[in-house]
Structures are given as C-alpha cells and as structure tokens.
Amino acid sequence: MTIYSMTGFAAGQGSTGAHSWSCELRSVNAKGLDLRLRIPDWLDGLETSLRGQLSKALSRGNVSMTLRISRSEEAAAALQINQPALATLLTAVAEVERQAAAAGVTLAQTSAADLLAQRGVLEQASGSDDPAPIVAALSTDFATILSDFVNMRATEGAALKTVLMDQLDQISTLRNEAAQRADARKAEVAATLRSNLARVLENSDGVDETRLAQELALLAVKADVTEELDRLSAHVAAARELLTKGGAVGRKLDFLMQEFNREANTLCSKAQNSDLTAVGLELKAVIDQMREQVQNIE
C-alpha cells in the first residue's frame, strides 16, 4: 500500500455563472488532523461539505485551505431599474405636467432617457447571490483539487519510504557490526573481570565465594548486549513491515523510533569498549535522522 507524507500542496481555479474562484490547499505535519478553512461566510453549507471530503481523504496533518470568490466585471457592472424610485418620479412628472397645463404652460415631452438620467432610477444590480448553485459547483470541483493534493502527498510519501528503507538498511548493517564488536570484546571483558577478581581476593580476607560469584555473574549480565541487538533486529523487521503495509502508519513508526533510540542508548551504556561505543553512536545518529523523516509520515 501507499505511504503518505503530511506535506502537500494543490491549487485550482474555475468559474460558475457570474462567479470565478481560486483555491489553495496545503499541509504540514501535525500530531492529528487539524483543518483550517478560509471560506466566505455567505457560502452556506460549503465548509461542511469540504470538511467532510478532507476528513475522509486524510488522517493526519495541519491542513489549510483558502478559497477566493469574485464576480465577473459584466455581472458587477449590470444595471437595473429601481422600481419604487421610478414610480415616484413618474407620479411627480405627471403632477408637474398637470399643473403646467392648468397654468397654460407648454412643456417639452419627457423622454425615457430623461427619466433614466434622474438620480436613483437606474442603479447597479444587487450584489446578492443565491449560494446554492455556487456551493454545489465548488463541492464537485473541489474533488479534483483534493485528488491532486492526495497524489502529491503520496509522491512525497514514496520518496520518504525510499529514504527510510535505506536508513533501516544502515541500522541493520550497524547492528551486525555491533554484534561482531561485542564478540571481539568478550576476551577483553573476561580479562577485566579476572583482573578485578584477583584484586578483590588480594585485598580481602574471608570473602564469601557465593556472593562473589553472584556479583561477577551480575557484572557479566550487565555487559551483555545480546538482548539489545536482538531487539534492534526485531524493530528493523517491524519498521519494514509497516512501510510495506502502508497507510496511516506514522504514529506506529514514531513509537518504534523511541524503541530504536532506547536500545542504542543501552548499547552505548553497556559497551565498555571504544569500538562498540563508536558503533552505538553511529546507530544513534542514523536513528535520529530516521526519526526526523518519520515525523512527516501520515
């Protein structure tokens, strides 16, 4: 299955009726799914629709969307007659003509142009719009933008998967090198224990041999890194399985990184050998690099 990054971007534009729109969708990593949508308030129902589509397609990420709507110049420049103003004007003109006729005054005939030239009779068309068709069109068109967005996150995820698989190979190689170094230091550890034992025996009278044997066994256990190496191998296998399985595995990988780091720290603390310590430090460096990449996995 596909691995998805939480980093992505997509944009689109279109038009419906007298309106044109542009939309940008982007995301960065986050612990959960955080949707931040900037949509004009008058588009009732659109935010609910888009949130539903985003929640269905995404599992994690800080996602922001900006939608801009504009009306065409033709629509914005459209004019209409103010019917109440025209009715008032016609009444006034009729009254003037009646009084002029009563007074014997001849007036020029009033034309339609004269009436339309009066303030308030002809005005810009109302800016109010029915949001329903716009909401329906945008809800449909948004699916294409969301698809592009998800595809980009998948492309980024594929690149991350390649990097992570390579880092797992490095960890596996270093784990095997640590095992070789641990085997090589066995003689050194044994010699150190014998030397310490001889020093204790020379400077002590009546040593409890049973207690001494227990302490030596405890020291040997504390120096043994077999369990740490075995767990590192198990973690590598688990991480590879998650990356192969795909889907929203970011949280599980993040937990595994904590386990990787714990084993590397314990290995370094038990090393008692400069060569093994050096390998442990290399392990910690690769694990830290891998942890940074995992932060971007959905």
CSV table of N, CA and C in Angstrom, one decimal, residues 5 8 51 54 111 117 138 209-210 222 225:
chain,number,residue,atom,x,y,z
A,5,SER,N,2.9,11.3,2.8
A,5,SER,CA,3.6,12.3,3.6
A,5,SER,C,2.5,13.3,4.1
A,8,GLY,N,2.1,18.6,1.7
A,8,GLY,CA,1.5,18.6,0.3
A,8,GLY,C,0.9,20.0,-0.1
A,51,ARG,N,-15.1,20.0,4.6
A,51,ARG,CA,-14.5,19.3,5.7
A,51,ARG,C,-14.8,17.8,5.7
A,54,LEU,N,-12.3,16.3,3.2
A,54,LEU,CA,-11.0,16.3,3.7
A,54,LEU,C,-10.8,15.2,4.8
A,111,SER,N,-38.9,62.3,-22.1
A,111,SER,CA,-38.5,61.0,-22.7
A,111,SER,C,-38.0,60.0,-21.7
A,117,ALA,N,-32.1,59.3,-16.5
A,117,ALA,CA,-31.0,60.1,-16.1
A,117,ALA,C,-31.1,60.7,-14.7
A,138,LEU,N,-18.7,24.2,-6.4
A,138,LEU,CA,-17.5,24.1,-5.7
A,138,LEU,C,-17.3,22.8,-5.0
A,209,GLU,N,32.5,-16.7,48.8
A,209,GLU,CA,32.6,-17.1,47.4
A,209,GLU,C,31.3,-17.1,46.7
A,210,THR,N,30.2,-17.4,47.4
A,210,THR,CA,28.9,-17.5,46.7
A,210,THR,C,28.5,-16.0,46.3
A,222,LYS,N,25.3,-7.5,32.9
A,222,LYS,CA,25.2,-6.0,32.6
A,222,LYS,C,26.1,-5.7,31.4
A,225,VAL,N,25.2,-7.5,25.6
A,225,VAL,CA,24.3,-6.7,24.7
A,225,VAL,C,23.5,-7.5,23.8
